[in-house]
Amino acid sequence: MAATAEVKGNNGAAKLGVPGKIPPVSYPLAEEPNEIASNISFHAKYSPHFSPFKFEPEQAYLATAESVRDRLIQQWNETYLHYHKTDPKQTYYLSMEYLQGRALTNAIGNLGIEGAYADALKKLGNGLEEIVEQEKDAALGNGGLGRLASCFLDSMATLNLPAWGYGLRYRYGLFKQRITKDGQEEVAEDWLEKFSPWEIVRHDVIFPVRFFGHVEVNPSGFRKWIGGEVVQALAYDVPIPGYRTKNTNSLRLWEAKACAQDFNLFLFNDGQYESAGQLHSRAGQICAVLYPGDATENGKLLRLKQQFFLCSASLQDIIFRFKQRKDASGSWKWSEFPKKVSVQLNDTHPTLAIPELMRLLMDEEGLGWDEAWDVTTKTIAYTNHTVLPEALEKWSQTVMWKLLPRHMEIIEEIDKRFMAMIHTSRTDLESKLPSMRILDNNPQKPVVRMANLCVVSSHTVNGVAQLHSDILKSELFVDYVSIWPSKFQNKTNGITPRRWLRFCSPELSSIITKWLNTDQWVTNLDLLAGLRKFADNEDLQSEWASAKMANKRRLSQYILHVTGATIDPNSLFDIQVKRIHEYKRQLMNILGVIYRYKKLKEMKPEEKRKMTSRTVMIGGKAFATYTNAKLIVKLVNDVGGVVNTDPDVNDYLKVVFVPNYNVSVAEMLIPGSELSQHISTAGMEASGTSNMKFALNGCLIIGTLDGANVEIREEIGEDNFFLFGARADEVPKLRKDRENGLFKPDPRFEEAKQFVKSGAFGSYDYSPLLDSLEGNSGYGRGDYFLVGHDFPSYMDAQERVDQAYKDRKRWLKMSIMSTAGSGKFSSDRTIAEYAKEIWNIQECNVP
Ligand code: F58
């Protein structure tokens, strides 16, 4: 018999399914460990995903998740019902990305049933920690923007706000990063391969989404989009529990599918298998991968399809819900729509929500332009996350006309009316019109500027940190500010304190709770300020140090496990983890490490002994086609290869590239960090959010005055922040000076580059990377990101770090002050501001 009843348990002992003394009984609302164990056992037996009689960690994880889900479903249904009954204004957050990470620890923690679950699993012969690690991260996003969306969902539920997340159910999320001798290799990560217990398919929530086709005009001038291909958007809902509240919101992820009648049986039976299922295969492509490559025309078209698919499905759903309201009773006033619905665009990726809402209102609901425009502009708000010109989306008008002909008509009309408004009431801005227009009609390459469309059509535009919002107002959107001064706001980003402190560092959390004499800080993070008065207290410092040490040891074990490198928990743990990008300047970090290595090698033993011992960890994924980012990954790995095997320096320096950085890896790294690097060229990082996570965990920051660093430094105090580098307002002049040949490199910088060129880290050709730092101008040259300019002040700041670390008491005080000053950076604060100042929604507690 293949599926033998007797299997080896994870501890090597033979197990016969779920331990016999726990009866498999369904207790969906169990709270007591024996009942929870029974419910888990029930799911293992009656919701099987594998052959019967197995209860290895994988099965245990699924059964545990399903039992937690039982409880969530109860709250979730009550939440749906309550929102339906009370009919509050609701927010719909549209985002192409969510970086949810794992859900089990979060759900158990939010429900407050960690202890009971740990006990229940013990009864079943498992440890909770081991079980939660079976879960694959839901990585439906790239980086900061996607993780922000997930933190926001957590806060919306915790604050009892009636809100929904909308996104796409990508089958393959962000790739898995493997490190080989050639550097980064991308491998598809199939988070759905073995079923996700956290999604519920809603077979009754399905909407048609059209692509291509043409616009038909009837004799009365009424326009309608017809023909083309129609795929179905099917809803998968993920429960989003709030912390210690019944409110459980939904993240609705759309999947594209074709219907049975689209399958051509005749062709199939004729042996034409591909043609028979053509629409099915085309539908399957839409949600196949996050960010399909867009180097080809096909790739671009597919990305645009994804964006439209999200917007159309979500808006149809929102309109459907609006019409379903109890008191609407078959007739509803469209002017009420913005009083019930607020739509937030997470960057420009869901911009098509604007023309799609206009189309649905005009062509499907029969509103006139003015009425539809009024509703649309009162409903939609837009968040900008970048000032980098290459990230500002521009879609080819040709592709748009082909895929979305009716939407292009609408966009043209918005553009025309915007121009007319300037010509009639703002003639002073006429000379600015070419850059302010939505359409760029350059005959070589006519494009639609999505950010301009968003600014013109939204009631509110916000940046994500004060400096970034100021730059939006004074540079990128300066001309619009004079038309609509009150449209522009700042909403400094935040992070959820649940995932990013309470659950990822239970040791530090208990100490905080003990010293503050309350655990209310978990939902009122400003209370952390109460730690300030104890920052010098020796008892707190020693407890703090031992919690940090426990986290460092756990991290060391992890590093050993994933890289084979042995690191010393007594060394300073210095971490930079984020997407690899030249503006984030991981290159400056590694050049600093290279210089340090070279100096260590030149030192006498007694000189070395005075040095602060460091472990530098760098991690992050490089976009598959971004050559220089991939070279940075390769260089860091090569430096690690040499440094970590050099007995001359090993007691003083280790360099580790942490592979496959994702949310779960961050949850391991951040609690064990002591110094973290947020060293982007000033003015280029809109906010950053990992800086907030590190600071919250008592990690000191070495950083530039960029993004949210500025506000973090204000909050935690300048003495507790290692600042260096040019300010944002100095950057343009520095670039000009360099163009004029006025830049004089620091000898340390030259020495570090030269050391790489000498082959000290192997013969790999790093020239595209190193050449980007040379010359005074030109594409990919002339050190656009000012690594050379900032290098000396960076090295000086690192020297200050080394000195500070030697003074243990001072360091611990700074660490406590970092946590104490992090209250502002709770996403609860950010979301409360959005709710009040942009969405105009109120809390709606489920009783
Ligand atoms: C990030 N943007 C910002 N974009 O870079 C970061 O400073 C900020 O903290 C964060 O948003 C949240 O506001 C970001 O992650 C992307 O990943 C884009 C996705 C689409 C392609 C271009 C990058």
PDB file of N, CA, C and O in Angstrom, residues 601-657:
ATOM      1  N   LYS A 601      43.115  44.699   7.317  1.00  0.00           N
ATOM      2  CA  LYS A 601      44.221  43.848   6.859  1.00  0.00           C
ATOM      3  C   LYS A 601      45.568  44.533   7.039  1.00  0.00           C
ATOM      4  O   LYS A 601      46.600  43.883   7.232  1.00  0.00           O
ATOM      5  N   GLU A 602      45.537  45.852   6.964  1.00  0.00           N
ATOM      6  CA  GLU A 602      46.801  46.592   7.099  1.00  0.00           C
ATOM      7  C   GLU A 602      47.195  46.808   8.562  1.00  0.00           C
ATOM      8  O   GLU A 602      48.311  47.229   8.851  1.00  0.00           O
ATOM      9  N   MET A 603      46.264  46.515   9.479  1.00  0.00           N
ATOM     10  CA  MET A 603      46.518  46.828  10.890  1.00  0.00           C
ATOM     11  C   MET A 603      47.357  45.777  11.593  1.00  0.00           C
ATOM     12  O   MET A 603      47.291  44.597  11.252  1.00  0.00           O
ATOM     13  N   LYS A 604      48.046  46.235  12.607  1.00  0.00           N
ATOM     14  CA  LYS A 604      48.742  45.296  13.497  1.00  0.00           C
ATOM     15  C   LYS A 604      47.714  44.704  14.451  1.00  0.00           C
ATOM     16  O   LYS A 604      46.679  45.342  14.697  1.00  0.00           O
ATOM     17  N   PRO A 605      48.006  43.518  15.022  1.00  0.00           N
ATOM     18  CA  PRO A 605      47.019  42.895  15.914  1.00  0.00           C
ATOM     19  C   PRO A 605      46.535  43.823  17.018  1.00  0.00           C
ATOM     20  O   PRO A 605      45.347  43.877  17.318  1.00  0.00           O
ATOM     21  N   GLU A 606      47.446  44.606  17.613  1.00  0.00           N
ATOM     22  CA  GLU A 606      46.993  45.459  18.721  1.00  0.00           C
ATOM     23  C   GLU A 606      46.094  46.585  18.233  1.00  0.00           C
ATOM     24  O   GLU A 606      45.200  47.037  18.949  1.00  0.00           O
ATOM     25  N   GLU A 607      46.303  47.018  16.990  1.00  0.00           N
ATOM     26  CA  GLU A 607      45.399  48.045  16.426  1.00  0.00           C
ATOM     27  C   GLU A 607      44.030  47.425  16.170  1.00  0.00           C
ATOM     28  O   GLU A 607      42.999  48.019  16.455  1.00  0.00           O
ATOM     29  N   LYS A 608      44.044  46.225  15.635  1.00  0.00           N
ATOM     30  CA  LYS A 608      42.782  45.546  15.328  1.00  0.00           C
ATOM     31  C   LYS A 608      41.940  45.368  16.579  1.00  0.00           C
ATOM     32  O   LYS A 608      40.724  45.528  16.554  1.00  0.00           O
ATOM     33  N   ARG A 609      42.618  45.047  17.656  1.00  0.00           N
ATOM     34  CA  ARG A 609      41.876  44.775  18.894  1.00  0.00           C
ATOM     35  C   ARG A 609      41.069  45.986  19.371  1.00  0.00           C
ATOM     36  O   ARG A 609      40.119  45.850  20.117  1.00  0.00           O
ATOM     37  N   LYS A 610      41.438  47.163  18.914  1.00  0.00           N
ATOM     38  CA  LYS A 610      40.696  48.369  19.314  1.00  0.00           C
ATOM     39  C   LYS A 610      39.448  48.571  18.458  1.00  0.00           C
ATOM     40  O   LYS A 610      38.626  49.440  18.736  1.00  0.00           O
ATOM     41  N   MET A 611      39.366  47.785  17.403  1.00  0.00           N
ATOM     42  CA  MET A 611      38.251  47.992  16.458  1.00  0.00           C
ATOM     43  C   MET A 611      36.941  47.386  16.978  1.00  0.00           C
ATOM     44  O   MET A 611      36.954  46.371  17.670  1.00  0.00           O
ATOM     45  N   THR A 612      35.836  48.010  16.594  1.00  0.00           N
ATOM     46  CA  THR A 612      34.527  47.431  16.899  1.00  0.00           C
ATOM     47  C   THR A 612      34.265  46.310  15.897  1.00  0.00           C
ATOM     48  O   THR A 612      34.377  46.511  14.689  1.00  0.00           O
ATOM     49  N   SER A 613      33.950  45.160  16.454  1.00  0.00           N
ATOM     50  CA  SER A 613      33.710  44.009  15.586  1.00  0.00           C
ATOM     51  C   SER A 613      32.304  44.107  14.970  1.00  0.00           C
ATOM     52  O   SER A 613      31.334  44.369  15.678  1.00  0.00           O
ATOM     53  N   ARG A 614      32.230  43.914  13.663  1.00  0.00           N
ATOM     54  CA  ARG A 614      30.925  44.085  12.990  1.00  0.00           C
ATOM     55  C   ARG A 614      30.532  42.902  12.131  1.00  0.00           C
ATOM     56  O   ARG A 614      31.385  42.293  11.485  1.00  0.00           O
ATOM     57  N   THR A 615      29.235  42.665  12.084  1.00  0.00           N
ATOM     58  CA  THR A 615      28.683  41.757  11.080  1.00  0.00           C
ATOM     59  C   THR A 615      27.767  42.588  10.202  1.00  0.00           C
ATOM     60  O   THR A 615      26.776  43.138  10.694  1.00  0.00           O
ATOM     61  N   VAL A 616      28.133  42.700   8.941  1.00  0.00           N
ATOM     62  CA  VAL A 616      27.336  43.504   8.020  1.00  0.00           C
ATOM     63  C   VAL A 616      26.449  42.566   7.205  1.00  0.00           C
ATOM     64  O   VAL A 616      26.947  41.638   6.570  1.00  0.00           O
ATOM     65  N   MET A 617      25.152  42.796   7.294  1.00  0.00           N
ATOM     66  CA  MET A 617      24.220  41.963   6.527  1.00  0.00           C
ATOM     67  C   MET A 617      23.507  42.846   5.512  1.00  0.00           C
ATOM     68  O   MET A 617      23.021  43.925   5.856  1.00  0.00           O
ATOM     69  N   ILE A 618      23.494  42.376   4.282  1.00  0.00           N
ATOM     70  CA  ILE A 618      22.810  43.113   3.219  1.00  0.00           C
ATOM     71  C   ILE A 618      21.876  42.127   2.527  1.00  0.00           C
ATOM     72  O   ILE A 618      22.258  40.988   2.266  1.00  0.00           O
ATOM     73  N   GLY A 619      20.681  42.563   2.274  1.00  0.00           N
ATOM     74  CA  GLY A 619      19.741  41.678   1.580  1.00  0.00           C
ATOM     75  C   GLY A 619      18.768  42.471   0.744  1.00  0.00           C
ATOM     76  O   GLY A 619      18.557  43.665   0.987  1.00  0.00           O
ATOM     77  N   GLY A 620      18.192  41.821  -0.239  1.00  0.00           N
ATOM     78  CA  GLY A 620      17.196  42.484  -1.074  1.00  0.00           C
ATOM     79  C   GLY A 620      17.189  41.868  -2.452  1.00  0.00           C
ATOM     80  O   GLY A 620      18.154  41.224  -2.862  1.00  0.00           O
ATOM     81  N   LYS A 621      16.085  42.062  -3.134  1.00  0.00           N
ATOM     82  CA  LYS A 621      15.969  41.501  -4.477  1.00  0.00           C
ATOM     83  C   LYS A 621      16.219  42.594  -5.509  1.00  0.00           C
ATOM     84  O   LYS A 621      15.853  43.750  -5.301  1.00  0.00           O
ATOM     85  N   ALA A 622      16.849  42.193  -6.598  1.00  0.00           N
ATOM     86  CA  ALA A 622      17.093  43.123  -7.703  1.00  0.00           C
ATOM     87  C   ALA A 622      16.094  42.794  -8.796  1.00  0.00           C
ATOM     88  O   ALA A 622      15.828  41.615  -9.055  1.00  0.00           O
ATOM     89  N   PHE A 623      15.534  43.808  -9.425  1.00  0.00           N
ATOM     90  CA  PHE A 623      14.620  43.547 -10.531  1.00  0.00           C
ATOM     91  C   PHE A 623      15.400  42.758 -11.589  1.00  0.00           C
ATOM     92  O   PHE A 623      16.570  43.049 -11.861  1.00  0.00           O
ATOM     93  N   ALA A 624      14.725  41.743 -12.159  1.00  0.00           N
ATOM     94  CA  ALA A 624      15.428  40.765 -13.007  1.00  0.00           C
ATOM     95  C   ALA A 624      16.238  41.381 -14.149  1.00  0.00           C
ATOM     96  O   ALA A 624      17.270  40.824 -14.547  1.00  0.00           O
ATOM     97  N   THR A 625      15.781  42.541 -14.651  1.00  0.00           N
ATOM     98  CA  THR A 625      16.493  43.112 -15.800  1.00  0.00           C
ATOM     99  C   THR A 625      17.361  44.323 -15.421  1.00  0.00           C
ATOM    100  O   THR A 625      17.856  45.025 -16.292  1.00  0.00           O
ATOM    101  N   TYR A 626      17.533  44.557 -14.137  1.00  0.00           N
ATOM    102  CA  TYR A 626      18.283  45.735 -13.681  1.00  0.00           C
ATOM    103  C   TYR A 626      19.739  45.305 -13.463  1.00  0.00           C
ATOM    104  O   TYR A 626      20.111  44.783 -12.415  1.00  0.00           O
ATOM    105  N   THR A 627      20.562  45.548 -14.484  1.00  0.00           N
ATOM    106  CA  THR A 627      21.930  45.020 -14.501  1.00  0.00           C
ATOM    107  C   THR A 627      22.764  45.481 -13.306  1.00  0.00           C
ATOM    108  O   THR A 627      23.404  44.663 -12.640  1.00  0.00           O
ATOM    109  N   ASN A 628      22.758  46.786 -13.057  1.00  0.00           N
ATOM    110  CA  ASN A 628      23.618  47.269 -11.975  1.00  0.00           C
ATOM    111  C   ASN A 628      23.162  46.770 -10.606  1.00  0.00           C
ATOM    112  O   ASN A 628      23.987  46.493  -9.735  1.00  0.00           O
ATOM    113  N   ALA A 629      21.856  46.631 -10.435  1.00  0.00           N
ATOM    114  CA  ALA A 629      21.364  46.111  -9.150  1.00  0.00           C
ATOM    115  C   ALA A 629      21.850  44.668  -8.977  1.00  0.00           C
ATOM    116  O   ALA A 629      22.275  44.264  -7.889  1.00  0.00           O
ATOM    117  N   LYS A 630      21.822  43.914 -10.060  1.00  0.00           N
ATOM    118  CA  LYS A 630      22.284  42.523  -9.953  1.00  0.00           C
ATOM    119  C   LYS A 630      23.792  42.455  -9.698  1.00  0.00           C
ATOM    120  O   LYS A 630      24.270  41.574  -8.989  1.00  0.00           O
ATOM    121  N   LEU A 631      24.501  43.428 -10.255  1.00  0.00           N
ATOM    122  CA  LEU A 631      25.948  43.469 -10.010  1.00  0.00           C
ATOM    123  C   LEU A 631      26.246  43.781  -8.541  1.00  0.00           C
ATOM    124  O   LEU A 631      27.219  43.281  -7.972  1.00  0.00           O
ATOM    125  N   ILE A 632      25.405  44.600  -7.944  1.00  0.00           N
ATOM    126  CA  ILE A 632      25.593  44.917  -6.516  1.00  0.00           C
ATOM    127  C   ILE A 632      25.424  43.631  -5.695  1.00  0.00           C
ATOM    128  O   ILE A 632      26.228  43.333  -4.807  1.00  0.00           O
ATOM    129  N   VAL A 633      24.403  42.850  -6.030  1.00  0.00           N
ATOM    130  CA  VAL A 633      24.177  41.585  -5.318  1.00  0.00           C
ATOM    131  C   VAL A 633      25.411  40.685  -5.459  1.00  0.00           C
ATOM    132  O   VAL A 633      25.897  40.099  -4.485  1.00  0.00           O
ATOM    133  N   LYS A 634      25.908  40.632  -6.665  1.00  0.00           N
ATOM    134  CA  LYS A 634      27.080  39.778  -6.933  1.00  0.00           C
ATOM    135  C   LYS A 634      28.294  40.274  -6.133  1.00  0.00           C
ATOM    136  O   LYS A 634      29.004  39.486  -5.503  1.00  0.00           O
ATOM    137  N   LEU A 635      28.497  41.588  -6.149  1.00  0.00           N
ATOM    138  CA  LEU A 635      29.654  42.148  -5.445  1.00  0.00           C
ATOM    139  C   LEU A 635      29.580  41.858  -3.943  1.00  0.00           C
ATOM    140  O   LEU A 635      30.569  41.440  -3.334  1.00  0.00           O
ATOM    141  N   VAL A 636      28.405  42.060  -3.370  1.00  0.00           N
ATOM    142  CA  VAL A 636      28.268  41.815  -1.924  1.00  0.00           C
ATOM    143  C   VAL A 636      28.603  40.345  -1.624  1.00  0.00           C
ATOM    144  O   VAL A 636      29.332  40.032  -0.675  1.00  0.00           O
ATOM    145  N   ASN A 637      28.098  39.457  -2.445  1.00  0.00           N
ATOM    146  CA  ASN A 637      28.373  38.037  -2.232  1.00  0.00           C
ATOM    147  C   ASN A 637      29.863  37.722  -2.380  1.00  0.00           C
ATOM    148  O   ASN A 637      30.423  36.950  -1.603  1.00  0.00           O
ATOM    149  N   ASP A 638      30.473  38.344  -3.365  1.00  0.00           N
ATOM    150  CA  ASP A 638      31.905  38.085  -3.573  1.00  0.00           C
ATOM    151  C   ASP A 638      32.743  38.645  -2.435  1.00  0.00           C
ATOM    152  O   ASP A 638      33.718  38.019  -2.001  1.00  0.00           O
ATOM    153  N   VAL A 639      32.377  39.816  -1.956  1.00  0.00           N
ATOM    154  CA  VAL A 639      33.112  40.399  -0.829  1.00  0.00           C
ATOM    155  C   VAL A 639      32.957  39.468   0.382  1.00  0.00           C
ATOM    156  O   VAL A 639      33.943  39.140   1.062  1.00  0.00           O
ATOM    157  N   GLY A 640      31.729  39.008   0.612  1.00  0.00           N
ATOM    158  CA  GLY A 640      31.487  38.078   1.722  1.00  0.00           C
ATOM    159  C   GLY A 640      32.359  36.829   1.585  1.00  0.00           C
ATOM    160  O   GLY A 640      32.971  36.361   2.557  1.00  0.00           O
ATOM    161  N   GLY A 641      32.441  36.312   0.363  1.00  0.00           N
ATOM    162  CA  GLY A 641      33.225  35.099   0.113  1.00  0.00           C
ATOM    163  C   GLY A 641      34.683  35.265   0.534  1.00  0.00           C
ATOM    164  O   GLY A 641      35.294  34.351   1.109  1.00  0.00           O
ATOM    165  N   VAL A 642      35.237  36.436   0.277  1.00  0.00           N
ATOM    166  CA  VAL A 642      36.648  36.675   0.610  1.00  0.00           C
ATOM    167  C   VAL A 642      36.803  37.009   2.096  1.00  0.00           C
ATOM    168  O   VAL A 642      37.599  36.394   2.813  1.00  0.00           O
ATOM    169  N   VAL A 643      36.010  37.964   2.552  1.00  0.00           N
ATOM    170  CA  VAL A 643      36.168  38.451   3.934  1.00  0.00           C
ATOM    171  C   VAL A 643      35.912  37.323   4.946  1.00  0.00           C
ATOM    172  O   VAL A 643      36.689  37.134   5.890  1.00  0.00           O
ATOM    173  N   ASN A 644      34.876  36.569   4.719  1.00  0.00           N
ATOM    174  CA  ASN A 644      34.464  35.583   5.727  1.00  0.00           C
ATOM    175  C   ASN A 644      35.425  34.399   5.828  1.00  0.00           C
ATOM    176  O   ASN A 644      35.335  33.616   6.775  1.00  0.00           O
ATOM    177  N   THR A 645      36.312  34.276   4.840  1.00  0.00           N
ATOM    178  CA  THR A 645      37.277  33.169   4.916  1.00  0.00           C
ATOM    179  C   THR A 645      38.680  33.695   5.158  1.00  0.00           C
ATOM    180  O   THR A 645      39.656  32.969   4.987  1.00  0.00           O
ATOM    181  N   ASP A 646      38.769  34.950   5.540  1.00  0.00           N
ATOM    182  CA  ASP A 646      40.093  35.544   5.775  1.00  0.00           C
ATOM    183  C   ASP A 646      40.374  35.571   7.282  1.00  0.00           C
ATOM    184  O   ASP A 646      39.809  36.399   8.008  1.00  0.00           O
ATOM    185  N   PRO A 647      41.244  34.668   7.748  1.00  0.00           N
ATOM    186  CA  PRO A 647      41.472  34.587   9.195  1.00  0.00           C
ATOM    187  C   PRO A 647      42.062  35.874   9.787  1.00  0.00           C
ATOM    188  O   PRO A 647      41.920  36.128  10.976  1.00  0.00           O
ATOM    189  N   ASP A 648      42.677  36.716   8.942  1.00  0.00           N
ATOM    190  CA  ASP A 648      43.241  37.976   9.450  1.00  0.00           C
ATOM    191  C   ASP A 648      42.179  38.894  10.031  1.00  0.00           C
ATOM    192  O   ASP A 648      42.470  39.725  10.888  1.00  0.00           O
ATOM    193  N   VAL A 649      40.998  38.817   9.503  1.00  0.00           N
ATOM    194  CA  VAL A 649      39.993  39.812   9.893  1.00  0.00           C
ATOM    195  C   VAL A 649      38.755  39.210  10.565  1.00  0.00           C
ATOM    196  O   VAL A 649      37.888  39.937  11.039  1.00  0.00           O
ATOM    197  N   ASN A 650      38.674  37.900  10.547  1.00  0.00           N
ATOM    198  CA  ASN A 650      37.407  37.260  10.921  1.00  0.00           C
ATOM    199  C   ASN A 650      36.831  37.594  12.283  1.00  0.00           C
ATOM    200  O   ASN A 650      35.619  37.519  12.474  1.00  0.00           O
ATOM    201  N   ASP A 651      37.707  37.952  13.201  1.00  0.00           N
ATOM    202  CA  ASP A 651      37.161  38.328  14.511  1.00  0.00           C
ATOM    203  C   ASP A 651      36.565  39.725  14.483  1.00  0.00           C
ATOM    204  O   ASP A 651      35.936  40.154  15.449  1.00  0.00           O
ATOM    205  N   TYR A 652      36.804  40.440  13.409  1.00  0.00           N
ATOM    206  CA  TYR A 652      36.389  41.853  13.382  1.00  0.00           C
ATOM    207  C   TYR A 652      35.384  42.194  12.304  1.00  0.00           C
ATOM    208  O   TYR A 652      34.724  43.222  12.368  1.00  0.00           O
ATOM    209  N   LEU A 653      35.255  41.331  11.325  1.00  0.00           N
ATOM    210  CA  LEU A 653      34.350  41.659  10.224  1.00  0.00           C
ATOM    211  C   LEU A 653      33.805  40.408   9.549  1.00  0.00           C
ATOM    212  O   LEU A 653      34.560  39.479   9.228  1.00  0.00           O
ATOM    213  N   LYS A 654      32.496  40.417   9.363  1.00  0.00           N
ATOM    214  CA  LYS A 654      31.855  39.381   8.535  1.00  0.00           C
ATOM    215  C   LYS A 654      30.878  40.120   7.625  1.00  0.00           C
ATOM    216  O   LYS A 654      30.296  41.139   8.011  1.00  0.00           O
ATOM    217  N   VAL A 655      30.711  39.596   6.427  1.00  0.00           N
ATOM    218  CA  VAL A 655      29.796  40.207   5.461  1.00  0.00           C
ATOM    219  C   VAL A 655      28.874  39.126   4.924  1.00  0.00           C
ATOM    220  O   VAL A 655      29.335  38.137   4.357  1.00  0.00           O
ATOM    221  N   VAL A 656      27.596  39.318   5.131  1.00  0.00           N
ATOM    222  CA  VAL A 656      26.658  38.273   4.727  1.00  0.00           C
ATOM    223  C   VAL A 656      25.614  38.845   3.785  1.00  0.00           C
ATOM    224  O   VAL A 656      24.992  39.869   4.091  1.00  0.00           O
ATOM    225  N   PHE A 657      25.430  38.195   2.656  1.00  0.00           N
ATOM    226  CA  PHE A 657      24.273  38.549   1.835  1.00  0.00           C
ATOM    227  C   PHE A 657      23.138  37.633   2.266  1.00  0.00           C
ATOM    228  O   PHE A 657      23.240  36.416   2.186  1.00  0.00           O
TER     229      PHE A 657
END
